[in-house]
Every structure is written in C-alpha cells, then in structure tokens.
Amino acid sequence: MNIQELLPVLFNITWQHLLMICVGIVLIYLAIAKQYEPTLLLPMGFGAILVNIPLTSAITQIDPETGKAIEGALSVFYEAGIANEVFPLLIFIAIGAMIDFGPLFKNPFLLLFGAAAQFGIFFTIIAATTMGFDLKEAASIGIIGAADGPTSIFVSSRFAPDLLGPISVAAYSYMALVPIIQPPVIRLLTSKKERLIRMDAQPKTVSRTALILFPIIVTVIAGIVAPSSIALIGFLMFGNLIRECGVLNKLSLSAQNELASLVTILLGISIASTMTAERFVRLDTLMIIGLGLVAFIFDTFGGVMFAKLVNVFRPEGKKINPMIGACGISAFPMSARVVHNMGQKEDQYNFLLMHAVSSNVGGQIGSVVAGGLILALVPLLLL
Amino acid sequence: MDPFNAALKITAIGMAGIFVFMFIFYLSIRLIDKFFPGEAPSGNQS
C-alpha cells in the first residue's frame, strides 16, 4: 500500500479547495471576532470547510468503483429543507413571532418607506442583467437587497440554486455591515439641515384586537393580490399571530427561541453544501458579492430620496427626517439603531428611534412582499 | 423578451406593486385602528 492510497485527500486537493477552506475560516473569524451575523456565518463557514475536503462524506459523492451515489448528510439536509423551501419558511414563523407590529400602528405612513427602500433590489436586477446573468439569476441576486436572509434563500433556491451559496454569504455579510454601509450613503444624500429635522412622537397604545387582526388581514390581502407570495407572507404572519393572540405564549417563545435556533443551524450548514469549490470559485461569485453591495446602497438611496420627495408636499413642522427613509430595509433593528445614532450625533436631543423602528418594521413587510412579487413576475416574463 | 428589458419591466411593475401592497396595508391599519382603537395612555397619578 503506497502513501497515495493511505492519504488520498492529500493527492486530490486543489488550490480551489484550499481557497474555499480559507473562505470558511474567514467566515468563522467574522462570526466570532467581529460578531457579523454569527448564527448563520459560523455554520456556513464550518460547512464550507466540511464540503471542501476532497472525498468528503458530508455531501453526496459518486462511488468510483460501483458508480452509485453515496448520500452525504449535508446533501440530505439540503434536499429536505432548502430545495423544497421548508427551512426558510420555518424561519419566517420564528421571525413573525419576534416582530412587534405595534410601532407601525403609531405612524402607519412610515410603512411606505418599507416599499421605497426595496429599490436596490430592482436596480440590482437591472445591473445583473447587463453583466450577463439571465433573468432568474439576476432576480436571485437582486433579492440580496431585501436585506432579509430567508427571503434571499427562498427566492434563490427556487430560481438559481447554483448561486445559493454566494447569495447567502453576500446577504448575511452585508446585513451585518449595515452600520458601515448606510451612514456614508445617507450623509451623501442629505444636508445637515435635513438630518436635524425633528419628528413628533405621539404616545399611543394599540389594542390587542388590532394586533390580532393585522396578520390575518395582511395574509388575506396578499393571497388575493399575489397568491404566489402567500407562503412567504403567510408564514411570517402566522408566526406573528402566535405571538399576538395571547393564548399561545409557550408556542410563541418556542418559535422565537428553539425553532429559530434549530432551523438556523440546519439552514446555515445546509447552505454550505452548495459552497463547493466547483460552484463557488468562479468570477460569478465576485460579481454577486459586488452586486450585493450595490443593492444595499440603492436600498438606502431609494428610502432617503422617497423621504425627500414626501417632504416637498409636507408643511414645515410636519416634515420627515430623510434618514428615516433609509430604515425601510429589513435589517431589524440594526438599521433603526444606525439612523437613531446618526440623528443623536447631529443633535443629542433628537430622538428618532420610534420612527426609525416603525420604518424598519415596514421594511420587514416590504422585503417579503418584494420577494413574493419577484416570484410571481419572473415566470410571467419568461413565458 | 431579452433579460435587460424584462428586468426593466420587473422594476416598473415590482416597485409599483410594492407601493400598492403597502398602501393597502396602510389603509388596513387605519381602518383596524379606527374600529378597534387602543386605550388612551393614562396620565401620571399623583
């Protein structure tokens, strides 16, 4: 028996495998040292190492002697939870159970910023098509701009499963980098005078009936207008109904904690099954990472510019601080915190947090609606 | 339809669609809040 038979991995490893193992280590480093979305980036990083060791048993391999497929655990997880979209939907139940729609009832107009700040998704879809991606791939890349990991995974697993790895890495990395990406864009688009605008905060309580009715009504409306979005929006609202109904506290806590934790582990490590060197070490990956950044920048642009447009029609004293527009993305509560801190830097007595949170909650709904619309529109335009 | 033109069309319909959805949700909130208002916040009792 020679050394090649004893240590076959050493003779099968390529520079691409080594590069991917380094990518895995970098993701683990970012998760632990920088705390960038550690719940997802750590399983993905470790999974990237698992699947890039040649002859790994973690993913399905073809036995060279018999020609039969030997199933690997990560491939089984992928087929069981991502290919059929179950894991992202379970995460939506958990997220729904975590969302408090109460702030939206205090200033429902801010819901519209959750629409404007999805502009980055569509700008990126256009940009991706000019770079040679087909429509399904471009839509999957654009959805990084939803700033919503599960929506990105849901859309790309349906339209471009081969790009799932880089899209997930880009989506979660940029979500963690919101405090670095958004402030310079906001400063570039707003004047100091605009950043100093104060907004009145009206103390208001929301009835329990209203909070129970909201997820039901949203689901019914979404189902009527865009049935293909019903899985995304419905699971989110189901989670929220569990939270708000008041009689399922144990289930609500389980959804927020155990369900979220368990599915996140499975989701992260299952995505890693697509991060093989053959799929990941490509020029496309770099382009996707670049386009993801474009998506986040133009989300911020869309939100801020919409706020400035709204201010044209609002009287003095009722104007909206344009920074609030930037919170219309789904990265909750990070984006709201970033804008509140920016407001306090300009004027320590300017408290924007409540408005920023309302806009940010609008962004959580907006991102899911955007995902549902893309799922509905792309197949129609490909007919 | 080539991908670029299809992307332009998705952008136009998609952005309009999101605004329509959110506007309907906005009206829903206003209606729900009108029929099921929250209690007025109580003042400080001395």
GROMACS .gro file of C-alpha atoms in nm:
model
  429
    1MET     CA    1   0.000   0.000   0.000
    2ASN     CA    2   0.151   0.334  -0.102
    3ILE     CA    3   0.103   0.679   0.052
    4GLN     CA    4  -0.148   0.780  -0.220
    5GLU     CA    5  -0.380   0.501  -0.106
    6LEU     CA    6  -0.326   0.583   0.261
    7LEU     CA    7  -0.390   0.960   0.233
    8PRO     CA    8  -0.595   1.008  -0.085
    9VAL     CA    9  -0.717   1.352   0.027
   10LEU     CA   10  -0.367   1.498   0.001
   11PHE     CA   11  -0.342   1.388  -0.361
   12ASN     CA   12  -0.687   1.512  -0.458
   13ILE     CA   13  -0.677   1.856  -0.300
   14THR     CA   14  -0.661   2.155  -0.537
   15TRP     CA   15  -0.594   2.526  -0.483
   16GLN     CA   16  -0.969   2.584  -0.521
   17HIS     CA   17  -1.038   2.352  -0.227
   18LEU     CA   18  -0.774   2.531  -0.019
   19LEU     CA   19  -0.922   2.869  -0.114
   20MET     CA   20  -1.269   2.755  -0.004
   21ILE     CA   21  -1.131   2.622   0.326
   22CYS     CA   22  -0.977   2.969   0.376
   23VAL     CA   23  -1.318   3.126   0.293
   24GLY     CA   24  -1.471   2.902   0.560
   25ILE     CA   25  -1.210   3.012   0.814
   26VAL     CA   26  -1.269   3.380   0.725
   27LEU     CA   27  -1.647   3.336   0.775
   28ILE     CA   28  -1.584   3.172   1.115
   29TYR     CA   29  -1.346   3.457   1.204
   30LEU     CA   30  -1.605   3.722   1.104
   31ALA     CA   31  -1.871   3.539   1.305
   32ILE     CA   32  -1.663   3.506   1.623
   33ALA     CA   33  -1.426   3.803   1.625
   34LYS     CA   34  -1.648   4.062   1.455
   35GLN     CA   35  -1.984   3.908   1.550
   36TYR     CA   36  -2.112   3.954   1.192
   37GLU     CA   37  -2.437   3.750   1.185
   38PRO     CA   38  -2.266   3.469   1.382
   39THR     CA   39  -2.575   3.246   1.389
   40LEU     CA   40  -2.555   3.199   1.012
   41LEU     CA   41  -2.196   3.276   0.915
   42LEU     CA   42  -2.045   3.032   1.164
   43PRO     CA   43  -2.241   2.725   1.044
   44MET     CA   44  -2.183   2.832   0.684
   45GLY     CA   45  -1.811   2.877   0.744
   46PHE     CA   46  -1.773   2.541   0.914
   47GLY     CA   47  -1.988   2.379   0.647
   48ALA     CA   48  -1.765   2.531   0.377
   49ILE     CA   49  -1.468   2.351   0.534
   50LEU     CA   50  -1.667   2.026   0.562
   51VAL     CA   51  -1.764   2.016   0.195
   52ASN     CA   52  -1.429   2.122   0.052
   53ILE     CA   53  -1.217   1.844   0.193
   54PRO     CA   54  -1.181   1.614  -0.108
   55LEU     CA   55  -1.376   1.286  -0.092
   56THR     CA   56  -1.580   1.431   0.196
   57SER     CA   57  -1.863   1.214   0.320
   58ALA     CA   58  -2.060   1.526   0.422
   59ILE     CA   59  -2.204   1.568   0.072
   60THR     CA   60  -2.325   1.310  -0.178
   61GLN     CA   61  -2.040   1.152  -0.375
   62ILE     CA   62  -2.033   0.901  -0.657
   63ASP     CA   63  -1.852   0.581  -0.558
   64PRO     CA   64  -1.587   0.538  -0.834
   65GLU     CA   65  -1.597   0.160  -0.802
   66THR     CA   66  -1.971   0.097  -0.812
   67GLY     CA   67  -2.085   0.422  -0.977
   68LYS     CA   68  -2.357   0.452  -0.713
   69ALA     CA   69  -2.428   0.771  -0.519
   70ILE     CA   70  -2.333   0.763  -0.153
   71GLU     CA   71  -2.554   1.015   0.021
   72GLY     CA   72  -2.394   1.276   0.244
   73ALA     CA   73  -2.574   1.429   0.542
   74LEU     CA   74  -2.548   1.790   0.421
   75SER     CA   75  -2.690   1.700   0.079
   76VAL     CA   76  -2.977   1.521   0.255
   77PHE     CA   77  -3.041   1.832   0.471
   78TYR     CA   78  -3.033   2.048   0.158
   79GLU     CA   79  -3.287   1.833  -0.025
   80ALA     CA   80  -3.506   1.804   0.284
   81GLY     CA   81  -3.507   2.167   0.386
   82ILE     CA   82  -3.386   2.409   0.122
   83ALA     CA   83  -3.467   2.256  -0.216
   84ASN     CA   84  -3.831   2.235  -0.103
   85GLU     CA   85  -3.813   2.575   0.080
   86VAL     CA   86  -3.916   2.434   0.419
   87PHE     CA   87  -3.629   2.578   0.627
   88PRO     CA   88  -3.673   2.943   0.512
   89LEU     CA   89  -4.047   2.916   0.577
   90LEU     CA   90  -3.992   2.778   0.928
   91ILE     CA   91  -3.755   3.070   0.991
   92PHE     CA   92  -4.034   3.304   0.879
   93ILE     CA   93  -4.259   3.163   1.155
   94ALA     CA   94  -3.981   3.240   1.404
   95ILE     CA   95  -3.925   3.591   1.266
   96GLY     CA   96  -4.301   3.658   1.267
   97ALA     CA   97  -4.310   3.561   1.634
   98MET     CA   98  -4.032   3.811   1.702
   99ILE     CA   99  -4.187   4.110   1.517
  100ASP     CA  100  -4.394   4.365   1.704
  101PHE     CA  101  -4.616   4.549   1.454
  102GLY     CA  102  -4.724   4.791   1.729
  103PRO     CA  103  -4.486   5.070   1.616
  104LEU     CA  104  -4.650   5.067   1.271
  105PHE     CA  105  -4.988   5.148   1.425
  106LYS     CA  106  -4.834   5.457   1.585
  107ASN     CA  107  -4.727   5.601   1.250
  108PRO     CA  108  -4.861   5.384   0.966
  109PHE     CA  109  -4.746   5.627   0.696
  110LEU     CA  110  -4.390   5.511   0.760
  111LEU     CA  111  -4.494   5.173   0.616
  112LEU     CA  112  -4.443   5.328   0.272
  113PHE     CA  113  -4.070   5.359   0.335
  114GLY     CA  114  -4.069   4.982   0.351
  115ALA     CA  115  -4.167   4.998  -0.016
  116ALA     CA  116  -3.929   5.275  -0.129
  117ALA     CA  117  -3.625   5.113   0.028
  118GLN     CA  118  -3.670   4.799  -0.183
  119PHE     CA  119  -3.546   5.000  -0.482
  120GLY     CA  120  -3.200   4.843  -0.451
  121ILE     CA  121  -3.346   4.501  -0.534
  122PHE     CA  122  -3.476   4.615  -0.869
  123PHE     CA  123  -3.179   4.837  -0.957
  124THR     CA  124  -2.955   4.536  -0.895
  125ILE     CA  125  -3.171   4.309  -1.110
  126ILE     CA  126  -3.118   4.553  -1.399
  127ALA     CA  127  -2.744   4.579  -1.323
  128ALA     CA  128  -2.710   4.200  -1.309
  129THR     CA  129  -2.872   4.153  -1.649
  130THR     CA  130  -2.623   4.399  -1.802
  131MET     CA  131  -2.343   4.181  -1.659
  132GLY     CA  132  -2.466   3.873  -1.841
  133PHE     CA  133  -2.683   3.700  -1.581
  134ASP     CA  134  -3.013   3.558  -1.705
  135LEU     CA  135  -3.337   3.690  -1.558
  136LYS     CA  136  -3.378   3.419  -1.291
  137GLU     CA  137  -3.019   3.460  -1.175
  138ALA     CA  138  -3.048   3.840  -1.181
  139ALA     CA  139  -3.368   3.825  -0.973
  140SER     CA  140  -3.197   3.598  -0.719
  141ILE     CA  141  -2.900   3.834  -0.695
  142GLY     CA  142  -3.124   4.141  -0.671
  143ILE     CA  143  -3.312   3.996  -0.378
  144ILE     CA  144  -2.994   4.034  -0.169
  145GLY     CA  145  -3.124   4.393  -0.145
  146ALA     CA  146  -3.420   4.268   0.056
  147ALA     CA  147  -3.168   4.266   0.344
  148ASP     CA  148  -3.357   3.961   0.456
  149GLY     CA  149  -3.167   3.631   0.460
  150PRO     CA  150  -3.461   3.387   0.449
  151THR     CA  151  -3.625   3.575   0.158
  152SER     CA  152  -3.295   3.568  -0.034
  153ILE     CA  153  -3.261   3.194   0.030
  154PHE     CA  154  -3.625   3.130  -0.059
  155VAL     CA  155  -3.606   3.313  -0.395
  156SER     CA  156  -3.261   3.191  -0.499
  157SER     CA  157  -3.332   2.828  -0.404
  158ARG     CA  158  -3.622   2.843  -0.649
  159PHE     CA  159  -3.464   3.046  -0.931
  160ALA     CA  160  -3.087   2.990  -0.909
  161PRO     CA  161  -2.992   2.707  -0.670
  162ASP     CA  162  -2.637   2.706  -0.809
  163LEU     CA  163  -2.588   3.063  -0.681
  164LEU     CA  164  -2.739   2.998  -0.338
  165GLY     CA  165  -2.401   2.987  -0.160
  166PRO     CA  166  -2.260   3.323  -0.273
  167ILE     CA  167  -2.602   3.492  -0.249
  168SER     CA  168  -2.647   3.377   0.112
  169VAL     CA  169  -2.294   3.480   0.208
  170ALA     CA  170  -2.345   3.824   0.047
  171ALA     CA  171  -2.691   3.873   0.204
  172TYR     CA  172  -2.585   3.790   0.558
  173SER     CA  173  -2.249   3.969   0.534
  174TYR     CA  174  -2.399   4.295   0.413
  175MET     CA  175  -2.680   4.274   0.672
  176ALA     CA  176  -2.406   4.269   0.934
  177LEU     CA  177  -2.232   4.559   0.761
  178VAL     CA  178  -2.536   4.792   0.763
  179PRO     CA  179  -2.368   5.023   1.022
  180ILE     CA  180  -2.077   5.065   0.780
  181ILE     CA  181  -2.270   5.083   0.450
  182GLN     CA  182  -2.562   5.311   0.535
  183PRO     CA  183  -2.412   5.617   0.714
  184PRO     CA  184  -2.188   5.740   0.427
  185VAL     CA  185  -2.471   5.695   0.173
  186ILE     CA  186  -2.716   5.883   0.399
  187ARG     CA  187  -2.464   6.164   0.457
  188LEU     CA  188  -2.401   6.192   0.085
  189LEU     CA  189  -2.774   6.228   0.008
  190THR     CA  190  -2.882   6.461   0.291
  191SER     CA  191  -2.787   6.805   0.411
  192LYS     CA  192  -2.708   6.878   0.777
  193LYS     CA  193  -3.034   7.076   0.796
  194GLU     CA  194  -3.230   6.771   0.682
  195ARG     CA  195  -3.054   6.544   0.930
  196LEU     CA  196  -3.151   6.785   1.210
  197ILE     CA  197  -3.527   6.758   1.137
  198ARG     CA  198  -3.716   6.657   1.450
  199MET     CA  199  -4.030   6.446   1.436
  200ASP     CA  200  -4.310   6.447   1.691
  201ALA     CA  201  -4.369   6.124   1.876
  202GLN     CA  202  -4.730   6.070   1.982
  203PRO     CA  203  -4.770   5.828   2.273
  204LYS     CA  204  -5.036   5.581   2.168
  205THR     CA  205  -5.145   5.236   2.274
  206VAL     CA  206  -5.258   4.972   2.028
  207SER     CA  207  -5.550   4.740   2.101
  208ARG     CA  208  -5.490   4.366   2.117
  209THR     CA  209  -5.773   4.308   1.867
  210ALA     CA  210  -5.594   4.532   1.615
  211LEU     CA  211  -5.270   4.341   1.656
  212ILE     CA  212  -5.454   4.008   1.611
  213LEU     CA  213  -5.647   4.126   1.306
  214PHE     CA  214  -5.345   4.274   1.127
  215PRO     CA  215  -5.162   3.947   1.037
  216ILE     CA  216  -5.489   3.784   0.928
  217ILE     CA  217  -5.589   4.077   0.704
  218VAL     CA  218  -5.240   4.109   0.554
  219THR     CA  219  -5.239   3.737   0.469
  220VAL     CA  220  -5.581   3.752   0.305
  221ILE     CA  221  -5.492   4.065   0.102
  222ALA     CA  222  -5.158   3.917  -0.009
  223GLY     CA  223  -5.331   3.594  -0.102
  224ILE     CA  224  -5.590   3.773  -0.314
  225VAL     CA  225  -5.348   4.010  -0.489
  226ALA     CA  226  -5.044   3.783  -0.534
  227PRO     CA  227  -5.114   3.417  -0.448
  228SER     CA  228  -4.751   3.320  -0.515
  229SER     CA  229  -4.643   3.539  -0.223
  230ILE     CA  230  -4.874   3.365   0.021
  231ALA     CA  231  -4.619   3.115   0.153
  232LEU     CA  232  -4.369   3.389   0.235
  233ILE     CA  233  -4.612   3.638   0.385
  234GLY     CA  234  -4.845   3.376   0.534
  235PHE     CA  235  -4.576   3.201   0.739
  236LEU     CA  236  -4.444   3.535   0.864
  237MET     CA  237  -4.793   3.643   0.967
  238PHE     CA  238  -4.871   3.302   1.120
  239GLY     CA  239  -4.570   3.345   1.347
  240ASN     CA  240  -4.692   3.692   1.436
  241LEU     CA  241  -5.043   3.566   1.512
  242ILE     CA  242  -4.897   3.309   1.752
  243ARG     CA  243  -4.723   3.599   1.926
  244GLU     CA  244  -5.018   3.837   1.940
  245CYS     CA  245  -5.308   3.600   2.013
  246GLY     CA  246  -5.214   3.593   2.380
  247VAL     CA  247  -5.311   3.229   2.437
  248LEU     CA  248  -5.006   3.062   2.283
  249ASN     CA  249  -4.727   3.221   2.482
  250LYS     CA  250  -4.541   2.890   2.514
  251LEU     CA  251  -4.554   2.835   2.136
  252SER     CA  252  -4.455   3.195   2.073
  253LEU     CA  253  -4.148   3.161   2.295
  254SER     CA  254  -4.062   2.826   2.134
  255ALA     CA  255  -4.087   2.981   1.787
  256GLN     CA  256  -3.869   3.275   1.890
  257ASN     CA  257  -3.606   3.062   2.058
  258GLU     CA  258  -3.593   2.686   1.998
  259LEU     CA  259  -3.741   2.686   1.646
  260ALA     CA  260  -3.529   2.983   1.537
  261SER     CA  261  -3.210   2.832   1.679
  262LEU     CA  262  -3.263   2.481   1.545
  263VAL     CA  263  -3.363   2.583   1.195
  264THR     CA  264  -3.085   2.844   1.178
  265ILE     CA  265  -2.825   2.576   1.250
  266LEU     CA  266  -2.972   2.348   0.983
  267LEU     CA  267  -3.017   2.634   0.737
  268GLY     CA  268  -2.660   2.759   0.769
  269ILE     CA  269  -2.494   2.423   0.740
  270SER     CA  270  -2.725   2.309   0.458
  271ILE     CA  271  -2.643   2.619   0.252
  272ALA     CA  272  -2.279   2.528   0.298
  273SER     CA  273  -2.345   2.209   0.100
  274THR     CA  274  -2.362   2.435  -0.208
  275MET     CA  275  -2.032   2.608  -0.125
  276THR     CA  276  -1.813   2.356  -0.301
  277ALA     CA  277  -1.505   2.482  -0.484
  278GLU     CA  278  -1.654   2.385  -0.821
  279ARG     CA  279  -1.959   2.606  -0.761
  280PHE     CA  280  -1.805   2.888  -0.557
  281VAL     CA  281  -1.462   2.965  -0.705
  282ARG     CA  282  -1.591   3.148  -1.011
  283LEU     CA  283  -1.595   3.503  -1.141
  284ASP     CA  284  -1.974   3.499  -1.085
  285THR     CA  285  -1.916   3.485  -0.709
  286LEU     CA  286  -1.714   3.808  -0.710
  287MET     CA  287  -1.978   3.974  -0.927
  288ILE     CA  288  -2.254   3.863  -0.687
  289ILE     CA  289  -2.061   3.999  -0.387
  290GLY     CA  290  -2.020   4.333  -0.571
  291LEU     CA  291  -2.384   4.346  -0.681
  292GLY     CA  292  -2.498   4.273  -0.324
  293LEU     CA  293  -2.324   4.590  -0.210
  294VAL     CA  294  -2.489   4.783  -0.495
  295ALA     CA  295  -2.827   4.651  -0.376
  296PHE     CA  296  -2.776   4.775  -0.020
  297ILE     CA  297  -2.651   5.117  -0.137
  298PHE     CA  298  -2.950   5.168  -0.367
  299ASP     CA  299  -3.194   5.049  -0.098
  300THR     CA  300  -3.067   5.333   0.117
  301PHE     CA  301  -3.084   5.568  -0.181
  302GLY     CA  302  -3.447   5.472  -0.255
  303GLY     CA  303  -3.561   5.522   0.105
  304VAL     CA  304  -3.384   5.856   0.156
  305MET     CA  305  -3.493   6.000  -0.180
  306PHE     CA  306  -3.856   5.898  -0.119
  307ALA     CA  307  -3.848   6.080   0.215
  308LYS     CA  308  -3.711   6.391   0.043
  309LEU     CA  309  -3.987   6.366  -0.219
  310VAL     CA  310  -4.255   6.332   0.050
  311ASN     CA  311  -4.113   6.639   0.228
  312VAL     CA  312  -4.177   6.851  -0.082
  313PHE     CA  313  -4.551   6.810  -0.016
  314ARG     CA  314  -4.541   6.837   0.363
  315PRO     CA  315  -4.575   7.165   0.551
  316GLU     CA  316  -4.300   7.297   0.777
  317GLY     CA  317  -4.315   7.125   1.114
  318LYS     CA  318  -4.455   6.804   0.964
  319LYS     CA  319  -4.150   6.712   0.759
  320ILE     CA  320  -3.991   6.370   0.785
  321ASN     CA  321  -3.624   6.334   0.868
  322PRO     CA  322  -3.498   6.177   0.541
  323MET     CA  323  -3.269   5.944   0.735
  324ILE     CA  324  -3.586   5.758   0.843
  325GLY     CA  325  -3.628   5.651   0.479
  326ALA     CA  326  -3.306   5.452   0.496
  327CYS     CA  327  -3.460   5.233   0.769
  328GLY     CA  328  -3.713   5.090   0.523
  329ILE     CA  329  -3.492   4.784   0.480
  330SER     CA  330  -3.544   4.457   0.659
  331ALA     CA  331  -3.225   4.461   0.869
  332PHE     CA  332  -3.405   4.495   1.202
  333PRO     CA  333  -3.329   4.661   1.442
  334MET     CA  334  -2.980   4.742   1.316
  335SER     CA  335  -3.086   4.996   1.056
  336ALA     CA  336  -3.315   5.178   1.304
  337ARG     CA  337  -3.033   5.193   1.556
  338VAL     CA  338  -2.787   5.327   1.298
  339VAL     CA  339  -3.023   5.611   1.200
  340HIS     CA  340  -3.111   5.693   1.560
  341ASN     CA  341  -2.741   5.716   1.647
  342MET     CA  342  -2.675   5.935   1.341
  343GLY     CA  343  -2.958   6.166   1.450
  344GLN     CA  344  -2.816   6.189   1.802
  345LYS     CA  345  -2.470   6.271   1.668
  346GLU     CA  346  -2.617   6.572   1.487
  347ASP     CA  347  -2.843   6.675   1.776
  348GLN     CA  348  -2.835   6.488   2.104
  349TYR     CA  349  -3.196   6.587   2.179
  350ASN     CA  350  -3.332   6.446   1.853
  351PHE     CA  351  -3.495   6.110   1.931
  352LEU     CA  352  -3.568   5.931   1.605
  353LEU     CA  353  -3.572   5.575   1.738
  354MET     CA  354  -3.950   5.526   1.748
  355HIS     CA  355  -3.996   5.649   1.389
  356ALA     CA  356  -3.692   5.456   1.272
  357VAL     CA  357  -3.831   5.136   1.423
  358SER     CA  358  -4.169   5.192   1.251
  359SER     CA  359  -3.997   5.236   0.916
  360ASN     CA  360  -3.775   4.933   0.984
  361VAL     CA  361  -4.081   4.715   1.063
  362GLY     CA  362  -4.230   4.840   0.735
  363GLY     CA  363  -3.910   4.720   0.570
  364GLN     CA  364  -3.959   4.373   0.714
  365ILE     CA  365  -4.300   4.353   0.547
  366GLY     CA  366  -4.174   4.525   0.229
  367SER     CA  367  -3.890   4.277   0.178
  368VAL     CA  368  -4.124   3.980   0.198
  369VAL     CA  369  -4.372   4.148  -0.039
  370ALA     CA  370  -4.083   4.219  -0.280
  371GLY     CA  371  -3.980   3.854  -0.266
  372GLY     CA  372  -4.337   3.743  -0.336
  373LEU     CA  373  -4.373   3.984  -0.628
  374ILE     CA  374  -4.047   3.868  -0.784
  375LEU     CA  375  -4.158   3.506  -0.751
  376ALA     CA  376  -4.479   3.599  -0.932
  377LEU     CA  377  -4.333   3.830  -1.201
  378VAL     CA  378  -4.025   3.643  -1.323
  379PRO     CA  379  -4.210   3.333  -1.451
  380LEU     CA  380  -4.468   3.557  -1.622
  381LEU     CA  381  -4.198   3.747  -1.813
  382LEU     CA  382  -4.023   3.425  -1.913
  383LEU     CA  383  -4.334   3.289  -2.087
  384MET     CA  384  -3.802   3.937  -2.426
  385ASP     CA  385  -3.431   3.990  -2.356
  386PRO     CA  386  -3.323   3.987  -1.989
  387PHE     CA  387  -3.248   4.360  -1.973
  388ASN     CA  388  -3.592   4.464  -2.099
  389ALA     CA  389  -3.755   4.205  -1.876
  390ALA     CA  390  -3.559   4.347  -1.579
  391LEU     CA  391  -3.683   4.698  -1.662
  392LYS     CA  392  -4.037   4.567  -1.674
  393ILE     CA  393  -3.997   4.384  -1.343
  394THR     CA  394  -3.862   4.704  -1.187
  395ALA     CA  395  -4.158   4.912  -1.305
  396ILE     CA  396  -4.425   4.657  -1.209
  397GLY     CA  397  -4.241   4.545  -0.896
  398MET     CA  398  -4.191   4.891  -0.743
  399ALA     CA  399  -4.548   4.990  -0.829
  400GLY     CA  400  -4.671   4.660  -0.685
  401ILE     CA  401  -4.487   4.705  -0.355
  402PHE     CA  402  -4.626   5.056  -0.315
  403VAL     CA  403  -4.980   4.930  -0.390
  404PHE     CA  404  -4.941   4.649  -0.135
  405MET     CA  405  -4.802   4.879   0.130
  406PHE     CA  406  -5.069   5.139   0.065
  407ILE     CA  407  -5.339   4.873   0.111
  408PHE     CA  408  -5.171   4.764   0.434
  409TYR     CA  409  -5.157   5.131   0.540
  410LEU     CA  410  -5.532   5.167   0.479
  411SER     CA  411  -5.593   4.839   0.665
  412ILE     CA  412  -5.405   4.969   0.968
  413ARG     CA  413  -5.601   5.294   0.961
  414LEU     CA  414  -5.929   5.102   0.939
  415ILE     CA  415  -5.839   4.849   1.209
  416ASP     CA  416  -5.724   5.132   1.433
  417LYS     CA  417  -6.047   5.322   1.369
  418PHE     CA  418  -6.273   5.031   1.463
  419PHE     CA  419  -6.052   4.890   1.739
  420PRO     CA  420  -5.872   5.187   1.891
  421GLY     CA  421  -5.623   5.143   2.171
  422GLU     CA  422  -5.695   5.289   2.511
  423ALA     CA  423  -5.573   5.645   2.564
  424PRO     CA  424  -5.245   5.648   2.758
  425SER     CA  425  -5.316   5.719   3.123
  426GLY     CA  426  -5.157   6.028   3.277
  427ASN     CA  427  -4.939   6.029   3.589
  428GLN     CA  428  -5.138   5.992   3.910
  429SER     CA  429  -5.016   6.198   4.200
   0.00000   0.00000   0.00000
